[in-house]
Tab-separated table of C-alpha atoms in Angstrom:
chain	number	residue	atom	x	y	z
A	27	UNK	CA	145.033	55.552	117.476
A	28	UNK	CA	148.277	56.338	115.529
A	29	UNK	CA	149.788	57.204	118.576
A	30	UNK	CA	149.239	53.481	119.270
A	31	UNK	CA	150.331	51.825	116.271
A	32	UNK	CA	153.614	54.234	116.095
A	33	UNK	CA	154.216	52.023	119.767
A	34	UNK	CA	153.303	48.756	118.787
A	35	UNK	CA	155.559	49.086	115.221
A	36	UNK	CA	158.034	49.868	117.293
A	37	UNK	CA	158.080	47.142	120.090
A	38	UNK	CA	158.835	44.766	116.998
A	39	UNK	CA	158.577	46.219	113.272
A	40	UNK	CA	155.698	43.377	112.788
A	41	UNK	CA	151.742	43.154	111.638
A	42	UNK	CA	150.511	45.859	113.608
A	43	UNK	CA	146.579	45.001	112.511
A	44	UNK	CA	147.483	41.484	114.177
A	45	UNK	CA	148.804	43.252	117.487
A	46	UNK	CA	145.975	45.636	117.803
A	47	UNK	CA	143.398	42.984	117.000
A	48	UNK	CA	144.612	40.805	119.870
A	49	UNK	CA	145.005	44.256	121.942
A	50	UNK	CA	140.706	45.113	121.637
A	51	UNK	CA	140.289	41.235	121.971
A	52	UNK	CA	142.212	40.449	125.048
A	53	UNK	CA	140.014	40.054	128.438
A	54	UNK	CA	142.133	40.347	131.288
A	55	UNK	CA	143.252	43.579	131.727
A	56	UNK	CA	140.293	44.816	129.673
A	57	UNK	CA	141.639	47.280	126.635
A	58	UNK	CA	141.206	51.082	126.791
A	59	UNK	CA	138.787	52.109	124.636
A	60	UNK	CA	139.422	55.760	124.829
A	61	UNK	CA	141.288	55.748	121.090
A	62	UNK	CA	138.368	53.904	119.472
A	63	UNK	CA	136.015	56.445	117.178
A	64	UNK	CA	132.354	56.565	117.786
A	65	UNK	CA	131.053	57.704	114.947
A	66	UNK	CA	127.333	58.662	117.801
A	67	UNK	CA	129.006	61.373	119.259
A	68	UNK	CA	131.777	62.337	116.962
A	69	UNK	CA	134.663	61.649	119.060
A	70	UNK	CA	137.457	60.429	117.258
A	71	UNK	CA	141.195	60.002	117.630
A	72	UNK	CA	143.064	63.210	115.780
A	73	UNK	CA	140.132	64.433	114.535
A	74	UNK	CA	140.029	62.294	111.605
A	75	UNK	CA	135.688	62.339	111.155
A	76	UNK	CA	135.111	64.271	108.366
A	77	UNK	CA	131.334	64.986	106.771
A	78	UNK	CA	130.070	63.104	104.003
A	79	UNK	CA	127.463	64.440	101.841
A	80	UNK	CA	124.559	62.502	100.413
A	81	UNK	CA	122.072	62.517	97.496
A	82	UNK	CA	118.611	63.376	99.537
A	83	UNK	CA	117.038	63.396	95.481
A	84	UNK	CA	118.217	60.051	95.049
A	85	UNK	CA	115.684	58.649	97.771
A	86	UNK	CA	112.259	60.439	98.139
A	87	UNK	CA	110.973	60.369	101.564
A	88	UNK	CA	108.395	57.677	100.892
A	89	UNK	CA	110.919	55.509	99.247
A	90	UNK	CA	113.196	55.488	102.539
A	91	UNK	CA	110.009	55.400	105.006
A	92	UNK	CA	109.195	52.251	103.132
A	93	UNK	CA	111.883	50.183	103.918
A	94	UNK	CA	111.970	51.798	107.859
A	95	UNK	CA	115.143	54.828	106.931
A	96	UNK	CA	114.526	58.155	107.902
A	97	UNK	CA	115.010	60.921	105.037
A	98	UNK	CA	117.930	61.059	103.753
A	99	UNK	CA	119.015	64.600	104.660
A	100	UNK	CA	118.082	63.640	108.371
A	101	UNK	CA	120.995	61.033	108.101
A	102	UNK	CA	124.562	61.536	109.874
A	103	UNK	CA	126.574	60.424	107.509
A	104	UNK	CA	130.429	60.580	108.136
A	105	UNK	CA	133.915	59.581	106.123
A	106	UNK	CA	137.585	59.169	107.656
A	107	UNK	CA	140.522	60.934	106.527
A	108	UNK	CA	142.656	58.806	104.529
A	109	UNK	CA	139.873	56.210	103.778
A	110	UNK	CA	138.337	57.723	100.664
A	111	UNK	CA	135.037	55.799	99.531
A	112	UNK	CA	134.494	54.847	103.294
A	113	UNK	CA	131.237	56.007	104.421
A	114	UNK	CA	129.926	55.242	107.970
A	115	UNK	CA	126.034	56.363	108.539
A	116	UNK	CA	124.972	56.503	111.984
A	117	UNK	CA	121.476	54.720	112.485
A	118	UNK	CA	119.535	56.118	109.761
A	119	UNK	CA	116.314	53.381	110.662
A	120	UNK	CA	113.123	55.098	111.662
A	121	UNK	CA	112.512	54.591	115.413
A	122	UNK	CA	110.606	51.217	115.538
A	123	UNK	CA	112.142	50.108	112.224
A	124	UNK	CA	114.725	48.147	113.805
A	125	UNK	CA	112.963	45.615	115.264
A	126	UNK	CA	112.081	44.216	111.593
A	127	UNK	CA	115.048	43.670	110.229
A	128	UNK	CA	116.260	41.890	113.335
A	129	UNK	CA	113.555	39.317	112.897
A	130	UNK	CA	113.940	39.142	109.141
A	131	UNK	CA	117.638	38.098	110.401
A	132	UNK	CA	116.433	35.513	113.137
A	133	UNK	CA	113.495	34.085	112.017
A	134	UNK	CA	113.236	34.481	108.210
A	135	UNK	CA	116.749	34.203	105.894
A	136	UNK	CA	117.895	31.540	108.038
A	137	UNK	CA	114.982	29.385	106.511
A	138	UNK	CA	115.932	26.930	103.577
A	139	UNK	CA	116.540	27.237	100.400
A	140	UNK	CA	119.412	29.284	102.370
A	141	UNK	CA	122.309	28.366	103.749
A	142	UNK	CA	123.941	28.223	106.887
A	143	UNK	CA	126.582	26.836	109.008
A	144	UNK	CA	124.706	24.056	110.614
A	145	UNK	CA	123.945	22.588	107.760
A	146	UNK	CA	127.752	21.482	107.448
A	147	UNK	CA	126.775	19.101	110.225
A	148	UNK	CA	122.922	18.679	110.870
A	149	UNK	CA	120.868	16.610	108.359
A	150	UNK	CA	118.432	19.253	106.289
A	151	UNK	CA	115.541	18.058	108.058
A	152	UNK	CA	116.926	19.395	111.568
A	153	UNK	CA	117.393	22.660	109.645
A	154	UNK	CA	114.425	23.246	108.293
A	155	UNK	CA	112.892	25.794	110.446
A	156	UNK	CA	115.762	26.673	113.421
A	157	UNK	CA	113.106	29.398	114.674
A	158	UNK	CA	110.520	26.960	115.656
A	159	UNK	CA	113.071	24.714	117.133
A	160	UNK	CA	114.421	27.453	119.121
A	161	UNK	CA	111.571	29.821	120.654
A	162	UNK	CA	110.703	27.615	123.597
A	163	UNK	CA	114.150	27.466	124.575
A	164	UNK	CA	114.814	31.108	124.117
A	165	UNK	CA	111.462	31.849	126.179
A	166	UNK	CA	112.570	30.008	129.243
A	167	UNK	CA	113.317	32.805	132.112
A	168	UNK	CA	117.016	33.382	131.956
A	169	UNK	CA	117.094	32.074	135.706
A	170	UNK	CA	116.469	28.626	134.831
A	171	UNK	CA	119.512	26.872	133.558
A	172	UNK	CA	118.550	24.835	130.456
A	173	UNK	CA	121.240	22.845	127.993
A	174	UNK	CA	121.561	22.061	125.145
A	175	UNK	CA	121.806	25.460	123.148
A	176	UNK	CA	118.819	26.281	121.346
A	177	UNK	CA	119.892	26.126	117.334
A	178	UNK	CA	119.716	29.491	117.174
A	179	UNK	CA	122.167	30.234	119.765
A	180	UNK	CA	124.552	27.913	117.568
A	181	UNK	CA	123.444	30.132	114.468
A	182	UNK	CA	127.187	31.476	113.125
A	183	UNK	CA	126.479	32.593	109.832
A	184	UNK	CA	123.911	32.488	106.709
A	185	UNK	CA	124.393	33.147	103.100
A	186	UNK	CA	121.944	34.604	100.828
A	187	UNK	CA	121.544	34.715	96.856
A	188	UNK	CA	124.756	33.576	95.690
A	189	UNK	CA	125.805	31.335	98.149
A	190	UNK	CA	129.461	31.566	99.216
A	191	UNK	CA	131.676	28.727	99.019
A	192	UNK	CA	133.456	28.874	101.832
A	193	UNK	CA	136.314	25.711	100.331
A	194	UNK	CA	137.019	27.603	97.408
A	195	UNK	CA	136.366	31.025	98.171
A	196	UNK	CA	134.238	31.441	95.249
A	197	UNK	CA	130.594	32.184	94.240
A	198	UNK	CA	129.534	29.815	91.295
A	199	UNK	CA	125.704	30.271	89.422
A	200	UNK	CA	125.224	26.435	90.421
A	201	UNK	CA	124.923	27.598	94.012
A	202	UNK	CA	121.716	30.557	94.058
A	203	UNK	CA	118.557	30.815	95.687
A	204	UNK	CA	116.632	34.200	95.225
A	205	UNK	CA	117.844	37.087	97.219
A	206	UNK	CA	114.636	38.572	99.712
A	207	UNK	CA	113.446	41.372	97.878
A	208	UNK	CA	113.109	43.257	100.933
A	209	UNK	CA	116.786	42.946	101.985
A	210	UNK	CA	117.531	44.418	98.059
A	211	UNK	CA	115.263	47.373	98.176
A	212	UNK	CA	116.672	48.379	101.619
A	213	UNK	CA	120.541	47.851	100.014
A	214	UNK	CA	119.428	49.683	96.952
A	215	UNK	CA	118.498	52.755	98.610
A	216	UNK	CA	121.196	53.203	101.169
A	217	UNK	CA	123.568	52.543	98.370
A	218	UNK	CA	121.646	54.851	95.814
A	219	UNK	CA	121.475	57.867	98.875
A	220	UNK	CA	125.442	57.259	99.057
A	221	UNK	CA	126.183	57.586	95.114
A	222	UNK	CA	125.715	54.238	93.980
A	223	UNK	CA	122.775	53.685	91.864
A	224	UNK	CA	121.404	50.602	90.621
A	225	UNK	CA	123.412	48.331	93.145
A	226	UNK	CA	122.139	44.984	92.442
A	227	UNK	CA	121.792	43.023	95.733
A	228	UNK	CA	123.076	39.397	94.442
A	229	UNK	CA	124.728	38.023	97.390
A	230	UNK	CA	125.089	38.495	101.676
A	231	UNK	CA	126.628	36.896	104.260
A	232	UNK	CA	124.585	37.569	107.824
A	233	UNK	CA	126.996	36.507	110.988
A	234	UNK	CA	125.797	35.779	114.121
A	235	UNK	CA	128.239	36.825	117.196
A	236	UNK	CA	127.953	36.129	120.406
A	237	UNK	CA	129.107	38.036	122.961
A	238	UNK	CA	132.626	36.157	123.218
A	239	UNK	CA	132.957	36.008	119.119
A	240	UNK	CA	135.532	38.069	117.244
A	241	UNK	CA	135.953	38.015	112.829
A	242	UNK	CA	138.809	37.473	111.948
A	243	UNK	CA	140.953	39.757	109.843
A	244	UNK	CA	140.748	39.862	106.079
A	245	UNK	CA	139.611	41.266	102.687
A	246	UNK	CA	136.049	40.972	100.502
A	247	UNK	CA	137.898	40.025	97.157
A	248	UNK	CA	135.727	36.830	95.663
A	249	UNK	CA	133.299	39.035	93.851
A	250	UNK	CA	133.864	39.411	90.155
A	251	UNK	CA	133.171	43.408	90.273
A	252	UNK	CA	134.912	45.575	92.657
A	253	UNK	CA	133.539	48.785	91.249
A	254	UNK	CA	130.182	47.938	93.195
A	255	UNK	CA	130.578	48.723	96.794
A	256	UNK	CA	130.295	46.629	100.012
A	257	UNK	CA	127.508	46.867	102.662
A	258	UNK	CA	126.895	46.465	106.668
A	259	UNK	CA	124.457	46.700	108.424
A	260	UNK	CA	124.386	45.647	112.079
A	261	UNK	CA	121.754	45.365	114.745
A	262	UNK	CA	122.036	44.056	118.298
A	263	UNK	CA	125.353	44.749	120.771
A	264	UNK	CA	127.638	47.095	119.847
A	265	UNK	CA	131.346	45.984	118.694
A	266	UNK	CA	134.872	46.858	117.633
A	267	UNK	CA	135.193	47.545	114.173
A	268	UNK	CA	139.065	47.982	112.638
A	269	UNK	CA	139.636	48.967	109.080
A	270	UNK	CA	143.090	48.633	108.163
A	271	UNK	CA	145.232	49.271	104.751
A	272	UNK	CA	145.662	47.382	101.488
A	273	UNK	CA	148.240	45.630	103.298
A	274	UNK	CA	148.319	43.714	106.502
A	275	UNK	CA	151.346	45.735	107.868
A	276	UNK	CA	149.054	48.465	108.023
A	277	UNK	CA	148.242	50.345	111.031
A	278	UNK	CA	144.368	50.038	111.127
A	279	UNK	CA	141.338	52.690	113.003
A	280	UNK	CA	139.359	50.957	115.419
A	281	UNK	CA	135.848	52.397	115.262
A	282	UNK	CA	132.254	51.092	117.549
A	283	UNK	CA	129.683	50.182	115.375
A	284	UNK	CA	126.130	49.878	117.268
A	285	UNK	CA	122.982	48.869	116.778
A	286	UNK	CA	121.186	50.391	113.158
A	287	UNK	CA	124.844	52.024	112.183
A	288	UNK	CA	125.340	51.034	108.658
A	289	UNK	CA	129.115	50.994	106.092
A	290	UNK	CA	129.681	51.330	103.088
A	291	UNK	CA	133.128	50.338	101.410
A	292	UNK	CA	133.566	51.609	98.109
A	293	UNK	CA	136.223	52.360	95.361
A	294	UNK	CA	140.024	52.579	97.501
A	295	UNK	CA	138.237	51.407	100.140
A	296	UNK	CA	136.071	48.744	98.855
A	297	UNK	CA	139.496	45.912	99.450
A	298	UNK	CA	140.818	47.098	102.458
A	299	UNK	CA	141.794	44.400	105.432
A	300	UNK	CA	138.872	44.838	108.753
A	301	UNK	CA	138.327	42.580	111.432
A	302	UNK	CA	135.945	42.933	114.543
A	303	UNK	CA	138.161	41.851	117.336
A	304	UNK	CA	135.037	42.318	119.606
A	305	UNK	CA	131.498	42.829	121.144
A	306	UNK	CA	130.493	45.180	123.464
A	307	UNK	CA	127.303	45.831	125.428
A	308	UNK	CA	124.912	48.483	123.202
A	309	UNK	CA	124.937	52.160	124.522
A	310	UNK	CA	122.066	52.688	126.958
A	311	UNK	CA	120.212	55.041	123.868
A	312	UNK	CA	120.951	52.685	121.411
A	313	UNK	CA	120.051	49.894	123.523
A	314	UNK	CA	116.884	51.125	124.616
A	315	UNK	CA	115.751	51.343	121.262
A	316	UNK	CA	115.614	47.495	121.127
A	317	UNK	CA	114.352	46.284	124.775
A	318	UNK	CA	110.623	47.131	124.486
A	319	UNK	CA	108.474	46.707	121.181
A	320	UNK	CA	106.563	49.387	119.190
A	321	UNK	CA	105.064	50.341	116.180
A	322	UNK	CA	107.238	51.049	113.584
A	323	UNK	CA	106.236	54.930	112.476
A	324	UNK	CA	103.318	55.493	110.527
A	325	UNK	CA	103.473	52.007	107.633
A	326	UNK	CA	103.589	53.797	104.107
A	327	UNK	CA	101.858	51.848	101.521
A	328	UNK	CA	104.144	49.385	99.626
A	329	UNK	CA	106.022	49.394	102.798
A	330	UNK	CA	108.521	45.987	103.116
A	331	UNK	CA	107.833	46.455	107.078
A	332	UNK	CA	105.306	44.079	108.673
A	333	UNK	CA	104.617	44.131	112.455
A	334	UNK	CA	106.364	42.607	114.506
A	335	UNK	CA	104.335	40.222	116.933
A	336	UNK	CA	105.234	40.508	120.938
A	337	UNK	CA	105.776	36.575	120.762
A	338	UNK	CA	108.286	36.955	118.252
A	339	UNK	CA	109.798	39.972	119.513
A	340	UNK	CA	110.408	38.209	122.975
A	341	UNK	CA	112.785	35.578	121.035
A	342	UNK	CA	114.324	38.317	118.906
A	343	UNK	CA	114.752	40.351	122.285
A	344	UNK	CA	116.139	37.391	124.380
A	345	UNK	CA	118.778	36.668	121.602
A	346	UNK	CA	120.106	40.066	121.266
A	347	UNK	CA	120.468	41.063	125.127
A	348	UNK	CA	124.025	39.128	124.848
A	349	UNK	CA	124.263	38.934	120.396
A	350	UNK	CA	124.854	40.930	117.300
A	351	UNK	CA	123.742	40.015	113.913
A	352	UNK	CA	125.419	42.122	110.967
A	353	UNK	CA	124.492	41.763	107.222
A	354	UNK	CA	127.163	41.873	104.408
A	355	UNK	CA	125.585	42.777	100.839
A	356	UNK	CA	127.518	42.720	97.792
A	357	UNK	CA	126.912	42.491	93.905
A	358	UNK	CA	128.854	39.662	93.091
A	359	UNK	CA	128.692	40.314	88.792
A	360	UNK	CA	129.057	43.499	86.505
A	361	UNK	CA	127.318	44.392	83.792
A	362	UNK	CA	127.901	41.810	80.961
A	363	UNK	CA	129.682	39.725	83.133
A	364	UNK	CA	129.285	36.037	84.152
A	365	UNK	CA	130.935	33.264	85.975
A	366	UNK	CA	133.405	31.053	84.550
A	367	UNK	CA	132.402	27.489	83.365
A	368	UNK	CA	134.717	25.836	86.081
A	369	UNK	CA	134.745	27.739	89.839
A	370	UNK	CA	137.620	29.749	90.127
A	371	UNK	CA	140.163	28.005	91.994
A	372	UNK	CA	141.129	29.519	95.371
A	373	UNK	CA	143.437	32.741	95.065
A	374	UNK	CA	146.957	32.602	95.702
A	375	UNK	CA	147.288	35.868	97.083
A	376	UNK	CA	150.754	35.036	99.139
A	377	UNK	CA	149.012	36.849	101.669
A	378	UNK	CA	146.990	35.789	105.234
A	379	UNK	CA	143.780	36.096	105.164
A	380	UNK	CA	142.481	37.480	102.325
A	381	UNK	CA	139.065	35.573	102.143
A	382	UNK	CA	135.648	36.044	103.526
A	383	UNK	CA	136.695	35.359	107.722
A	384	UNK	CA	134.693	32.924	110.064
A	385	UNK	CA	134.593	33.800	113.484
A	386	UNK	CA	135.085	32.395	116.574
A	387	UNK	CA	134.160	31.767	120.440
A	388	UNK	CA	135.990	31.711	123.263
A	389	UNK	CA	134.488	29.229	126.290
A	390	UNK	CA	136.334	28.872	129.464
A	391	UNK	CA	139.301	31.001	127.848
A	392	UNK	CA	139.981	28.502	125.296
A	393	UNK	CA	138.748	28.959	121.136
A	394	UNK	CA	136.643	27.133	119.816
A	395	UNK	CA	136.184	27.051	115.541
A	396	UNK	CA	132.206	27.678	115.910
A	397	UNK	CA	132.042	26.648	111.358
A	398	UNK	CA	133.497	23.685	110.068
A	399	UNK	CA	135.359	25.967	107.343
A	400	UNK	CA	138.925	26.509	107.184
A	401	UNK	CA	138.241	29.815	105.616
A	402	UNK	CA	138.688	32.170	108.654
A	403	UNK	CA	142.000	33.677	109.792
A	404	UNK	CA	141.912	33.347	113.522
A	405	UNK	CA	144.290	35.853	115.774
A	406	UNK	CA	145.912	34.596	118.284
């Protein structure tokens, strides 16, 4: 990986994240993947995976089981030199666990009061409930052709608890609905296990990618407390993940992320550019994980998991053959604080991109803006 940035800084002396993001996007010649980390099997460029120890008394085994983790001191947890308070854990989810969350993500926070991108063009009525608009399209063999898109398929993002204003790039207490208690307890326990205690899950942005989507690059900076760290999660395909510098000028690590792998971006790390320039077709093992339902392992009691029906789990299934859905959680506030009276107005960094990114498709080799936002920082 440095090997390539040293080239591509030297072929012009420009953004190197913005050359290496269109370098992992491109699709014809395909990009070599051999520099990219993967985090599964421990290969990395120049050996720069390094062990990161957890907290297994932070989480008691019934706490994790409860919200579908495995123990804590089961979990492969990882850092990367010169990224200090970047964690990467690979799948902790109990086998079976999975296929919750991913319906929790299709069928459930994309229900009003939340918000989502097709509301910026669909009356509220046609948003209501996208799920039951969408399940007997997403049931029909894939052999017979059917248009339009189901709404689902035009899902591109949802926000949660503090609703993000995309204009602005601010979060204001005018715009809240309750954040799922089940999406908090599961944050509050990865976070506790990595050092973090009493993260308070107030906000989340869940996007939706196709398998021709890419996120722009950019920088988590509207929350009023940086001290609290940021969360992924990410279920489905498998993608490009590149983490970059304080600065777009530098040189950033390109890393997969698959199915159940979960980040956490704290102190130095916690404002540091990333993009994902691109999805990728799961592993087989992570993939099989996903194609046929099955109990999740042994329900504890107070457990957040439900069962997952086979009716719903053919939707879910169908959707995520070609998609990836990853979850953003942040605490927005710090102790003591609140917002302003008035929204912040938009920061004047001087800087691209610095802002929460949209992402976008490509059809027929053209882009296509898939929100009506101008918030996203498009490579091209």
């Amino acid at each position: 990986m440095a090997k390539m940035a040293a080239s591509m800084v030297a072929e012009s002396g420009e953004d190197v994240f913005r050359k290496m993001f269109k370098f992992y996007k491109r699709r014809d010649p395909p990009p070599d993947l051999r520099e990219v980390t993967d985090f599964s099997s421990g290969a990395a460029s120049g050996g720069k995976i390094v062990p990161v120890k957890l907290d297994p008394a932070a989480v008691s085994d019934e706490e994790a089981a409860c919200v579908g983790l495995q123990p804590i001191r089961d979990w492969r947890a990882f850092g990367l030199q010169g990224y200090p308070g970047f964690i990467f854990i690979s799948n902790p989810f109990l086998r079976g666990s999975q296929y919750f969350w991913v319906r929790q993500c299709l069928k459930t926070y994309p229900q009003k009061p939340n918000v989502c991108n097709l509301d910026m063009h669909m009356s509220p009525s046609d948003t209501q409930d996208i799920w039951a608009r969408s399940v007997q399209a997403l049931r029909t063999p894939a052999s017979v052709k059917r248009q339009p898109k189901a709404l689902l398929e035009r899902l591109r993002w949802v926000t949660l608890g503090y609703h993000y204003n995309w204009d602005t790039k601010t979060y204001s207490a005018k715009s809240y609905t309750p954040f799922p208690a089940d999406l908090h307890m599961l944050s509050e326990r990865i976070t506790a296990a990595c050092g973090f205690p009493g993260f308070n899950s107030e906000a989340a942005i869940l996007n939706y990618y196709r398998s021709d989507s890419s996120l722009g690059i950019h920088v988590d900076e509207s929350e009023l407390d940086h001290s609290r760290p940021l969360l992924s999660l990410s279920f489905g395909q498998s993608s490009i993940f590149l983490l970059g510098g304080p600065h777009r000028r530098d040189p950033p690590t390109a890393m997969f992320m698959h199915s159940g792998d979960v980040m956490l971006m704290s102190g130095p790390s916690r404002l540091l550019y990333h993009a994902v320039p691109r999805i990728l077709p799961a592993p087989p093992q992570r993939a099989a994980l996903l194609e046929e339902l099955s109990c999740a392992s042994g329900l504890q009691t107070g457990s957040v998991l439900e069962p997952v029906s086979q009716e719903d789990w053919d939707v879910c299934s169908r959707y995520i053959q070609s998609s990836r859905v990853n979850m953003t959680v942040r605490q927005v506030l710090g102790p003591g604080q609140s917002f302003p009276e008035e929204p912040m107005s938009a920061l004047q960094t001087g800087d691209e991109g610095r802002m929460v990114g949209c992402h976008d498709d490509e059809n027929g080799g053209k882009r296509k803006r898939t929100c009506s936002d101008p918030v996203g920082t498009v490579e091209t």
